[in-house]
mmCIF file of C-alpha atoms in Angstrom:
data_model
loop_
_atom_site.group_PDB
_atom_site.id
_atom_site.type_symbol
_atom_site.label_atom_id
_atom_site.label_comp_id
_atom_site.label_asym_id
_atom_site.label_seq_id
_atom_site.Cartn_x
_atom_site.Cartn_y
_atom_site.Cartn_z
ATOM 1 C CA UNK A 602 -11.213 -37.023 115.711
ATOM 2 C CA UNK A 603 -11.118 -41.115 114.492
ATOM 3 C CA UNK A 604 -8.688 -43.514 115.254
ATOM 4 C CA UNK A 605 -6.925 -44.602 111.524
ATOM 5 C CA UNK A 606 -5.738 -47.753 111.919
ATOM 6 C CA UNK A 607 -3.238 -49.235 108.776
ATOM 7 C CA UNK A 608 -4.446 -52.391 107.421
ATOM 8 C CA UNK A 609 -3.650 -55.666 108.203
ATOM 9 C CA UNK A 610 -0.650 -56.938 105.810
ATOM 10 C CA UNK A 611 -1.104 -59.800 103.636
ATOM 11 C CA UNK A 612 -0.655 -63.042 104.864
ATOM 12 C CA UNK A 613 2.452 -64.682 103.385
ATOM 13 C CA UNK A 614 1.445 -66.869 101.172
ATOM 14 C CA UNK A 615 1.368 -70.175 101.992
ATOM 15 C CA UNK A 616 4.062 -73.582 100.848
ATOM 16 C CA UNK A 617 2.001 -74.580 97.897
ATOM 17 C CA UNK A 618 1.130 -71.123 96.758
ATOM 18 C CA UNK A 619 4.863 -70.825 96.444
ATOM 19 C CA UNK A 620 5.089 -73.711 94.650
ATOM 20 C CA UNK A 621 2.587 -74.043 91.894
ATOM 21 C CA UNK A 622 3.807 -70.092 91.242
ATOM 22 C CA UNK A 623 6.892 -71.492 90.962
ATOM 23 C CA UNK A 624 5.849 -74.628 88.638
ATOM 24 C CA UNK A 625 4.428 -71.341 86.703
ATOM 25 C CA UNK A 626 7.976 -70.245 86.470
ATOM 26 C CA UNK A 627 7.869 -68.031 89.338
ATOM 27 C CA UNK A 628 12.069 -69.135 90.520
ATOM 28 C CA UNK A 629 11.661 -65.811 93.056
ATOM 29 C CA UNK A 630 9.285 -68.448 95.404
ATOM 30 C CA UNK A 631 11.197 -71.103 95.220
ATOM 31 C CA UNK A 632 13.997 -68.567 97.019
ATOM 32 C CA UNK A 633 11.072 -67.914 99.590
ATOM 33 C CA UNK A 634 10.571 -71.494 100.357
ATOM 34 C CA UNK A 635 14.172 -71.850 101.176
ATOM 35 C CA UNK A 636 14.470 -68.843 103.385
ATOM 36 C CA UNK A 637 11.057 -69.625 104.875
ATOM 37 C CA UNK A 638 13.187 -73.068 106.502
ATOM 38 C CA UNK A 639 16.782 -72.688 105.708
ATOM 39 C CA UNK A 640 17.196 -71.272 110.294
ATOM 40 C CA UNK A 641 15.288 -75.084 110.891
ATOM 41 C CA UNK A 642 17.356 -76.978 108.505
ATOM 42 C CA UNK A 643 20.502 -75.640 109.884
ATOM 43 C CA UNK A 644 19.496 -76.649 113.994
ATOM 44 C CA UNK A 645 18.588 -80.258 112.496
ATOM 45 C CA UNK A 646 21.798 -80.510 110.416
ATOM 46 C CA UNK A 647 23.051 -79.365 113.395
ATOM 47 C CA UNK A 648 21.737 -81.435 116.334
ATOM 48 C CA UNK A 649 22.937 -84.112 113.945
ATOM 49 C CA UNK A 650 26.204 -83.066 113.025
ATOM 50 C CA UNK A 651 27.426 -81.212 116.598
ATOM 51 C CA UNK A 652 29.563 -78.755 113.870
ATOM 52 C CA UNK A 653 28.873 -75.493 112.260
ATOM 53 C CA UNK A 654 30.284 -76.546 108.463
ATOM 54 C CA UNK A 655 29.269 -79.464 108.744
ATOM 55 C CA UNK A 656 25.541 -78.012 109.014
ATOM 56 C CA UNK A 657 26.208 -75.603 106.411
ATOM 57 C CA UNK A 658 27.439 -78.173 104.470
ATOM 58 C CA UNK A 659 24.309 -81.246 105.326
ATOM 59 C CA UNK A 660 21.897 -77.797 104.375
ATOM 60 C CA UNK A 661 23.258 -76.731 101.358
ATOM 61 C CA UNK A 662 23.565 -80.581 99.443
ATOM 62 C CA UNK A 663 19.577 -80.827 101.267
ATOM 63 C CA UNK A 664 19.055 -77.508 100.094
ATOM 64 C CA UNK A 665 19.995 -78.662 97.016
ATOM 65 C CA UNK A 666 18.864 -81.922 96.792
ATOM 66 C CA UNK A 667 15.248 -80.907 96.931
ATOM 67 C CA UNK A 668 16.063 -78.370 93.613
ATOM 68 C CA UNK A 669 17.205 -81.119 91.641
ATOM 69 C CA UNK A 670 13.746 -83.194 92.985
ATOM 70 C CA UNK A 671 12.145 -80.501 93.588
ATOM 71 C CA UNK A 672 9.377 -82.452 91.084
ATOM 72 C CA UNK A 673 8.992 -85.652 93.018
ATOM 73 C CA UNK A 674 7.401 -84.195 95.562
ATOM 74 C CA UNK A 675 3.553 -85.087 94.904
ATOM 75 C CA UNK A 676 2.386 -83.325 98.284
ATOM 76 C CA UNK A 677 1.909 -86.363 100.413
ATOM 77 C CA UNK A 678 3.715 -84.846 103.013
ATOM 78 C CA UNK A 679 4.073 -80.898 103.996
ATOM 79 C CA UNK A 680 6.422 -78.887 101.511
ATOM 80 C CA UNK A 681 8.033 -78.811 104.910
ATOM 81 C CA UNK A 682 7.737 -82.320 105.847
ATOM 82 C CA UNK A 683 10.280 -83.155 103.126
ATOM 83 C CA UNK A 684 12.556 -80.759 102.685
ATOM 84 C CA UNK A 685 13.659 -81.979 106.248
ATOM 85 C CA UNK A 686 13.690 -85.495 105.519
ATOM 86 C CA UNK A 687 16.348 -84.599 103.140
ATOM 87 C CA UNK A 688 18.043 -81.633 104.978
ATOM 88 C CA UNK A 689 18.290 -84.510 107.910
ATOM 89 C CA UNK A 690 19.632 -87.308 105.683
ATOM 90 C CA UNK A 691 21.944 -85.419 103.932
ATOM 91 C CA UNK A 692 23.414 -84.734 107.694
ATOM 92 C CA UNK A 693 23.577 -87.572 108.606
ATOM 93 C CA UNK A 694 25.286 -88.900 104.850
ATOM 94 C CA UNK A 695 27.987 -85.571 105.790
ATOM 95 C CA UNK A 696 28.015 -87.488 109.674
ATOM 96 C CA UNK A 697 29.011 -90.808 107.450
ATOM 97 C CA UNK A 698 31.267 -89.380 105.598
ATOM 98 C CA UNK A 699 33.632 -87.363 108.132
ATOM 99 C CA UNK A 700 33.967 -90.473 109.494
ATOM 100 C CA UNK A 701 33.014 -88.282 112.963
ATOM 101 C CA UNK A 702 34.653 -89.515 116.300
ATOM 102 C CA UNK A 703 32.808 -88.070 118.177
ATOM 103 C CA UNK A 704 29.477 -89.002 117.406
ATOM 104 C CA UNK A 705 30.132 -92.036 119.904
ATOM 105 C CA UNK A 706 33.258 -90.671 122.052
ATOM 106 C CA UNK A 707 31.971 -89.604 125.159
ATOM 107 C CA UNK A 708 34.776 -87.120 126.220
ATOM 108 C CA UNK A 709 33.458 -84.677 124.123
ATOM 109 C CA UNK A 710 31.371 -84.375 126.998
ATOM 110 C CA UNK A 711 32.033 -80.642 128.557
ATOM 111 C CA UNK A 712 32.704 -81.210 133.161
ATOM 112 C CA UNK A 713 30.601 -79.123 135.007
ATOM 113 C CA UNK A 714 30.859 -75.361 135.850
ATOM 114 C CA UNK A 715 33.851 -75.065 139.058
ATOM 115 C CA UNK A 716 31.210 -73.119 141.046
ATOM 116 C CA UNK A 717 27.919 -74.789 141.698
ATOM 117 C CA UNK A 718 26.114 -71.799 142.532
ATOM 118 C CA UNK A 719 24.523 -68.721 140.040
ATOM 119 C CA UNK A 720 26.840 -66.933 138.174
ATOM 120 C CA UNK A 721 27.870 -64.283 139.073
ATOM 121 C CA UNK A 722 28.401 -61.991 135.730
ATOM 122 C CA UNK A 723 26.063 -62.042 132.609
ATOM 123 C CA UNK A 724 29.773 -63.802 130.826
ATOM 124 C CA UNK A 725 29.567 -66.687 133.045
ATOM 125 C CA UNK A 726 26.227 -67.436 132.535
ATOM 126 C CA UNK A 727 27.409 -67.503 128.957
ATOM 127 C CA UNK A 728 29.680 -69.949 129.919
ATOM 128 C CA UNK A 729 27.665 -72.820 131.859
ATOM 129 C CA UNK A 730 25.265 -71.423 128.270
ATOM 130 C CA UNK A 731 27.705 -72.727 126.338
ATOM 131 C CA UNK A 732 28.818 -75.057 128.582
ATOM 132 C CA UNK A 733 25.198 -76.848 127.960
ATOM 133 C CA UNK A 734 25.005 -76.633 124.909
ATOM 134 C CA UNK A 735 28.069 -78.731 124.156
ATOM 135 C CA UNK A 736 26.992 -81.313 126.772
ATOM 136 C CA UNK A 737 23.839 -81.772 125.366
ATOM 137 C CA UNK A 738 25.231 -81.898 121.713
ATOM 138 C CA UNK A 739 28.086 -84.139 123.363
ATOM 139 C CA UNK A 740 24.513 -86.947 124.576
ATOM 140 C CA UNK A 741 23.131 -86.011 121.141
ATOM 141 C CA UNK A 742 25.804 -87.657 119.701
ATOM 142 C CA UNK A 743 25.782 -90.731 122.017
ATOM 143 C CA UNK A 744 21.880 -92.379 120.407
ATOM 144 C CA UNK A 745 21.548 -94.311 118.273
ATOM 145 C CA UNK A 746 21.704 -92.462 114.491
ATOM 146 C CA UNK A 747 18.103 -93.208 114.288
ATOM 147 C CA UNK A 748 16.897 -91.943 117.699
ATOM 148 C CA UNK A 749 18.770 -88.775 117.462
ATOM 149 C CA UNK A 750 17.220 -87.862 113.705
ATOM 150 C CA UNK A 751 13.815 -88.645 115.188
ATOM 151 C CA UNK A 752 14.646 -86.316 118.626
ATOM 152 C CA UNK A 753 16.253 -83.414 116.340
ATOM 153 C CA UNK A 754 13.420 -83.211 114.216
ATOM 154 C CA UNK A 755 10.825 -83.598 117.114
ATOM 155 C CA UNK A 756 12.686 -81.149 118.952
ATOM 156 C CA UNK A 757 15.134 -78.673 116.679
ATOM 157 C CA UNK A 758 12.612 -79.817 113.502
ATOM 158 C CA UNK A 759 9.635 -78.086 115.409
ATOM 159 C CA UNK A 760 7.298 -80.901 114.666
ATOM 160 C CA UNK A 761 5.057 -83.319 115.034
ATOM 161 C CA UNK A 762 5.151 -87.284 116.105
ATOM 162 C CA UNK A 763 2.850 -87.624 112.293
ATOM 163 C CA UNK A 764 5.227 -85.724 109.779
ATOM 164 C CA UNK A 765 8.449 -86.819 112.229
ATOM 165 C CA UNK A 766 7.071 -89.744 111.021
ATOM 166 C CA UNK A 767 5.966 -89.496 106.877
ATOM 167 C CA UNK A 768 9.167 -87.766 107.201
ATOM 168 C CA UNK A 769 11.135 -90.580 107.609
ATOM 169 C CA UNK A 770 8.007 -93.474 107.010
ATOM 170 C CA UNK A 771 7.777 -95.297 110.010
ATOM 171 C CA UNK A 772 4.903 -95.499 111.961
ATOM 172 C CA UNK A 773 3.529 -92.854 114.851
ATOM 173 C CA UNK A 774 4.914 -95.577 117.385
ATOM 174 C CA UNK A 775 8.368 -96.214 115.839
ATOM 175 C CA UNK A 776 8.104 -92.422 117.065
ATOM 176 C CA UNK A 777 6.893 -92.483 119.776
ATOM 177 C CA UNK A 778 9.555 -95.351 120.612
ATOM 178 C CA UNK A 779 12.728 -93.674 119.588
ATOM 179 C CA UNK A 780 11.464 -91.084 121.825
ATOM 180 C CA UNK A 781 10.741 -92.182 124.748
ATOM 181 C CA UNK A 782 14.964 -94.473 124.209
ATOM 182 C CA UNK A 783 16.333 -90.903 123.646
ATOM 183 C CA UNK A 784 14.960 -88.536 125.782
ATOM 184 C CA UNK A 785 15.801 -91.844 129.202
ATOM 185 C CA UNK A 786 19.582 -92.124 127.476
ATOM 186 C CA UNK A 787 19.454 -88.209 127.301
ATOM 187 C CA UNK A 788 18.532 -88.180 130.957
ATOM 188 C CA UNK A 789 20.775 -90.012 131.756
ATOM 189 C CA UNK A 790 23.774 -88.531 129.965
ATOM 190 C CA UNK A 791 22.607 -85.669 131.223
ATOM 191 C CA UNK A 792 21.843 -86.057 134.833
ATOM 192 C CA UNK A 793 24.838 -84.259 136.309
ATOM 193 C CA UNK A 794 24.049 -81.333 134.696
ATOM 194 C CA UNK A 795 20.226 -81.084 135.760
ATOM 195 C CA UNK A 796 19.475 -80.503 138.812
ATOM 196 C CA UNK A 797 16.113 -82.357 140.572
#
């Protein structure tokens, strides 16, 4: 008996195709674009701000600004690059508006766990991961804003050096320099959390 396979699933439409559909009046196409990038936008905003409510506000502000300025998108970069630039700038705006103390206070860093050995239970492992996430967030908060934004776009935004450079309007060399300094400072700040 011959094996019958299902036809391949249709490929998801490209960002450009969705933008064309939106320009032709298909409002659902814009919704698809925002759904496609909401998780990465949230990760970027959260890493820049360190608090869920602030990150959600920044993503909402960024998406509203993107919608209002969609006519200014010229396709010189990818839609993702353009959108993440808007979201990261909105996150920095939210941070400035809230004048968050934790951005400049290293006391927010979590202390290493009391036990030095391997976690004994799943709950201990989860607590260790939560402590590490808090320590990373606190270390990121100590970076200068330009380094933090560059680092977060590259790591959490999953953007290439070129995409980060395009998003921030800087050279690739500046991206590389900011990332180098950010990594050095993070390595120093997290030295007690990372095994040799």
